[in-house]
XYZ file of C-alpha atoms in Angstrom:
333
model
C 4.745 -15.346 -13.803
C 3.649 -12.936 -11.093
C 3.042 -10.397 -13.839
C 1.750 -12.838 -16.460
C -1.751 -13.663 -17.673
C -4.444 -15.164 -15.441
C -3.982 -18.516 -17.148
C -0.536 -19.109 -15.646
C 2.777 -19.706 -17.389
C 3.545 -19.602 -21.104
C 4.157 -23.341 -21.460
C 1.745 -26.073 -20.452
C 3.389 -28.964 -18.632
C 2.271 -32.540 -19.144
C 1.126 -34.594 -16.169
C 4.122 -35.471 -13.996
C 6.451 -32.950 -15.659
C 8.466 -30.633 -13.415
C 10.031 -27.280 -14.192
C 12.085 -24.787 -12.188
C 12.829 -21.266 -13.412
C 15.154 -18.887 -11.500
C 13.904 -15.285 -11.595
C 15.271 -11.826 -10.834
C 12.820 -8.926 -10.720
C 13.762 -5.250 -10.487
C 10.852 -2.859 -9.973
C 10.451 0.824 -9.232
C 7.102 1.860 -7.807
C 5.348 4.693 -6.020
C 2.231 5.328 -3.965
C 0.223 8.555 -4.217
C -2.478 9.173 -1.582
C -4.275 12.150 -3.113
C -7.290 11.665 -0.815
C -5.233 12.651 2.254
C -4.029 16.067 3.436
C -0.699 17.170 1.911
C -0.975 14.321 -0.653
C 1.589 12.001 1.000
C 3.588 9.762 -1.334
C 6.343 7.190 -1.171
C 8.685 5.501 -3.616
C 10.812 2.371 -3.625
C 13.116 0.301 -5.812
C 12.903 -3.459 -5.186
C 15.299 -6.189 -6.193
C 13.735 -9.645 -5.781
C 15.722 -12.861 -6.239
C 13.859 -16.158 -6.388
C 12.292 -18.726 -8.617
C 9.213 -20.684 -9.705
C 8.601 -24.407 -9.204
C 5.850 -25.856 -11.393
C 4.405 -29.365 -11.650
C 2.100 -30.472 -14.456
C -1.163 -32.128 -13.378
C -2.688 -32.936 -16.767
C -5.741 -31.397 -18.455
C -3.970 -28.040 -18.446
C -3.660 -28.092 -14.648
C -0.593 -27.273 -12.557
C 0.747 -26.701 -9.068
C 3.052 -23.690 -8.793
C 5.206 -22.386 -5.964
C 6.869 -19.005 -6.377
C 9.226 -17.415 -3.833
C 11.515 -14.394 -3.813
C 13.329 -12.069 -1.394
C 15.484 -8.977 -1.720
C 16.211 -5.372 -0.734
C 13.784 -2.463 -1.021
C 15.288 1.044 -1.136
C 12.730 3.422 0.405
C 11.974 7.111 -0.173
C 9.470 8.523 2.308
C 7.307 6.090 4.243
C 7.505 2.367 3.502
C 4.753 0.817 1.433
C 1.895 -0.131 3.737
C -1.351 -2.085 3.814
C -4.221 -0.371 2.009
C -6.251 2.061 4.096
C -3.645 2.767 6.782
C -4.764 5.673 8.975
C -2.230 7.960 10.654
C -3.274 8.144 14.328
C -1.941 11.400 15.828
C -1.367 11.177 19.603
C 0.023 14.700 19.901
C -3.334 16.362 20.532
C -3.577 14.853 24.034
C -0.178 16.254 24.995
C -1.015 19.634 23.513
C -4.252 19.756 25.545
C -2.331 18.963 28.732
C 0.244 21.636 27.944
C -2.512 24.139 27.240
C -4.227 23.229 30.518
C -0.986 23.612 32.492
C -0.325 26.908 30.783
C -3.802 28.176 31.711
C -3.362 27.114 35.357
C 0.026 28.797 35.517
C -1.392 31.987 34.021
C -4.369 31.964 36.401
C -2.198 31.422 39.489
C 0.229 34.133 38.508
C -2.637 36.456 37.726
C -4.228 35.909 41.156
C -0.968 36.407 43.034
C 0.156 39.517 41.220
C -3.118 41.020 40.069
C -2.940 44.119 42.303
C 0.745 45.009 42.003
C 1.755 43.858 38.520
C -1.446 43.702 36.527
C -0.043 45.582 33.536
C 3.322 43.765 33.549
C 1.654 40.374 33.919
C -0.706 40.939 31.007
C 2.164 41.956 28.776
C 4.298 39.044 29.955
C 1.451 36.520 29.583
C 0.616 37.764 26.113
C 4.231 37.511 24.989
C 4.668 34.078 26.515
C 1.402 32.853 25.061
C 2.251 34.075 21.566
C 5.756 32.597 21.678
C 4.475 29.344 23.178
C 1.747 29.010 20.537
C 4.138 29.826 17.699
C 6.759 27.383 18.995
C 4.183 24.629 19.487
C 2.669 25.244 16.063
C 6.092 25.240 14.415
C 7.193 22.079 16.247
C 3.875 20.365 15.498
C 4.132 21.239 11.804
C 7.708 19.934 11.679
C 6.625 16.802 13.562
C 3.756 16.172 11.158
C 6.062 16.646 8.167
C 8.830 14.437 9.564
C 6.673 11.759 11.165
C 4.087 11.271 8.446
C 6.322 11.635 5.398
C 4.220 14.386 3.809
C 5.769 16.637 1.201
C 8.641 15.537 -1.006
C 9.886 12.105 0.164
C 13.550 11.775 1.071
C 15.766 8.699 0.861
C 15.246 6.897 4.160
C 16.777 3.426 4.331
C 16.900 -0.059 2.802
C 14.302 -2.603 3.971
C 13.819 -6.273 3.028
C 10.819 -7.529 1.034
C 9.716 -11.134 0.544
C 7.083 -13.061 -1.379
C 5.765 -16.634 -1.193
C 2.884 -17.873 -3.349
C 1.252 -21.267 -3.933
C -1.187 -21.652 -6.834
C -3.295 -24.699 -7.632
C -4.960 -24.839 -11.058
C -7.004 -28.026 -11.707
C -7.401 -26.908 -15.349
C -6.648 -23.921 -17.561
C -9.880 -22.118 -16.563
C -9.725 -22.152 -12.744
C -7.016 -21.351 -10.209
C -6.675 -20.813 -6.448
C -3.728 -18.857 -5.030
C -2.616 -18.210 -1.456
C 0.320 -15.933 -0.694
C 2.353 -14.352 2.081
C 4.145 -11.025 1.652
C 6.500 -10.297 4.574
C 8.237 -6.907 4.757
C 10.993 -6.142 7.270
C 11.463 -2.511 8.376
C 15.139 -2.162 9.318
C 14.831 0.787 11.731
C 12.375 3.094 13.496
C 11.742 6.140 11.352
C 8.714 8.410 11.350
C 5.585 6.232 11.317
C 7.626 3.156 10.366
C 8.432 0.803 13.254
C 11.321 -1.648 13.122
C 10.076 -5.188 12.728
C 8.235 -7.520 10.374
C 5.072 -6.429 8.569
C 2.869 -9.233 7.294
C 0.242 -9.472 4.586
C -1.729 -12.635 3.781
C -3.938 -13.144 0.756
C -6.042 -15.616 -1.179
C -7.430 -15.339 -4.709
C -9.728 -17.397 -6.934
C -9.778 -16.782 -10.698
C -12.282 -18.275 -13.139
C -11.666 -17.695 -16.842
C -14.983 -17.566 -18.716
C -13.302 -17.977 -22.116
C -10.246 -19.821 -23.354
C -8.076 -16.724 -22.924
C -6.745 -16.864 -26.484
C -7.388 -13.310 -27.717
C -4.732 -11.852 -30.017
C -5.780 -8.833 -32.031
C -2.509 -8.965 -33.976
C -3.713 -12.246 -35.522
C -6.893 -10.661 -36.856
C -9.266 -11.265 -33.946
C -12.282 -8.949 -33.971
C -13.664 -7.062 -31.011
C -16.218 -9.818 -30.449
C -13.316 -12.121 -29.554
C -12.752 -10.119 -26.378
C -15.347 -12.342 -24.702
C -12.794 -15.177 -24.762
C -10.546 -13.110 -22.497
C -13.097 -12.258 -19.785
C -12.515 -13.609 -16.278
C -13.959 -13.290 -12.776
C -11.851 -13.133 -9.624
C -12.272 -12.757 -5.871
C -9.326 -11.663 -3.733
C -9.126 -11.325 0.054
C -6.221 -9.721 1.953
C -5.321 -8.990 5.594
C -2.435 -6.926 6.947
C -0.464 -6.448 10.182
C 1.941 -3.644 11.078
C 5.439 -4.419 12.362
C 4.275 -3.803 15.964
C 1.574 -6.468 15.557
C -1.350 -4.051 15.012
C -4.021 -5.567 12.766
C -4.537 -3.023 9.981
C -7.732 -4.563 8.603
C -8.860 -6.622 5.629
C -10.549 -6.175 2.277
C -12.284 -8.364 -0.285
C -12.229 -7.524 -4.002
C -14.661 -9.223 -6.397
C -13.622 -8.191 -9.911
C -14.541 -8.538 -13.541
C -11.571 -8.473 -15.884
C -10.351 -9.041 -19.410
C -7.015 -10.122 -20.816
C -5.828 -9.924 -24.425
C -2.719 -9.677 -26.606
C -1.696 -7.152 -29.230
C 1.124 -8.970 -30.969
C 3.446 -9.827 -28.034
C 2.035 -7.158 -25.712
C -0.175 -8.673 -23.007
C -2.821 -6.426 -21.402
C -4.919 -7.238 -18.323
C -7.643 -4.912 -17.000
C -9.930 -5.593 -14.035
C -12.116 -3.591 -11.647
C -14.781 -3.953 -8.977
C -15.910 -2.951 -5.457
C -13.592 -3.210 -2.454
C -15.293 -4.236 0.797
C -12.894 -2.810 3.366
C -12.885 -3.352 7.135
C -10.363 -1.122 8.970
C -8.603 -2.317 12.116
C -9.997 -1.122 15.463
C -6.916 1.097 15.948
C -8.322 3.520 13.326
C -11.713 4.089 14.935
C -13.323 3.925 11.467
C -16.229 1.777 10.334
C -16.562 -0.607 7.422
C -16.938 0.949 3.976
C -17.083 0.055 0.279
C -14.396 1.489 -2.002
C -13.627 0.978 -5.702
C -10.446 -0.714 -6.948
C -8.966 -1.690 -10.281
C -5.741 -2.535 -12.082
C -4.273 -2.083 -15.539
C -1.236 -4.219 -16.304
C 0.889 -4.364 -19.454
C 3.763 -6.760 -20.140
C 5.935 -7.629 -23.116
C 8.643 -10.318 -23.472
C 12.080 -9.207 -24.649
C 14.338 -12.235 -25.065
C 14.542 -14.004 -21.692
C 13.132 -10.965 -19.887
C 9.656 -9.536 -19.429
C 9.092 -5.789 -19.201
C 5.991 -4.823 -17.218
C 4.079 -1.821 -15.909
C 0.953 -1.570 -13.786
C -1.413 1.051 -12.382
C -3.652 0.356 -9.376
C -6.218 3.115 -8.751
C -8.561 3.005 -5.748
C -11.368 5.382 -4.836
C -12.910 5.913 -1.397
C -16.265 7.757 -1.040
C -15.902 8.362 2.710
C -14.389 11.416 4.378
C -13.367 10.538 7.952
C -10.709 11.481 10.562
C -7.328 10.334 9.286
C -8.887 9.399 5.971
C -10.369 11.295 3.033
C -12.675 11.036 0.077
C -10.879 10.611 -3.241
C -8.302 8.591 -5.135
C -5.164 6.681 -4.224
C -2.790 5.429 -6.907
C -0.004 2.875 -7.031
C 2.238 2.874 -10.104
C 5.066 0.501 -10.878
C 7.313 -0.635 -13.698
C 10.193 -3.029 -13.982
C 11.701 -6.102 -15.574
C 11.793 -9.807 -14.716
C 14.729 -11.905 -15.938
C 14.279 -15.683 -16.223
C 17.138 -18.184 -16.514
């Protein structure tokens, strides 16, 4: 149901009817931040075990509670809240080291200027070159190890959770609130052991009846029946409690079927407010999603692509595209 159409489940429950469906979802996904230096990326394989409770409210309405939890095997950095900026504190230490090095060189130069001027210059030059090369090499290794740039390596297994409550008074309108906790199992690079949290809310209004199936002979004009509007708001916190920011996505979308293949496409502006930790100001990005799913027996195969584009080039951030790709299968029992 998490990867189904905007109208909800496949079967409409009568008023007072109750249904529970156990679910297992296995998904592989990756994030590609091509707007950042070195194009950092991360991958994960999730196994979520849970279920869906649904109560019929009549007139096509329903109340749905979905929950799941399970392991997430991580390559590179763990998946993080959109717009996370890597804050590098090393520059302060490097400035202090450089300052100390200058003072040391000046003092030595004053003390031995008359007797060992030639030897001191040679010694200072050698030390400075070695010191700069060592610092540069260590800093490059630190940046690679800490920020997960380059080819991601297998890191660890975290724990991912999901809890969602959706109220639909009819088959055209729905309101969803959700909580996505993520537990980082150990300190590693930029990842800090502890519980990440993400909260969201979404309103969806279907402008048509949603019954668009081109395999049944529907023409292109029928696509209007699959158009919907949505507004989503999300906020995120790092595992050390840092507020990462929030964003609001108003979107225009369309959903339709081609035989049993369900396709959902939506897009719109993203009004993003970074957390104060980043030192960046509010901006407007672009975000969208393409999602495809197909039932196979009691399972649903799905794939999705979430592109985002940022027009701003700022410290720790860059102009360009980010992509999130995922595919998997949900088994229902």
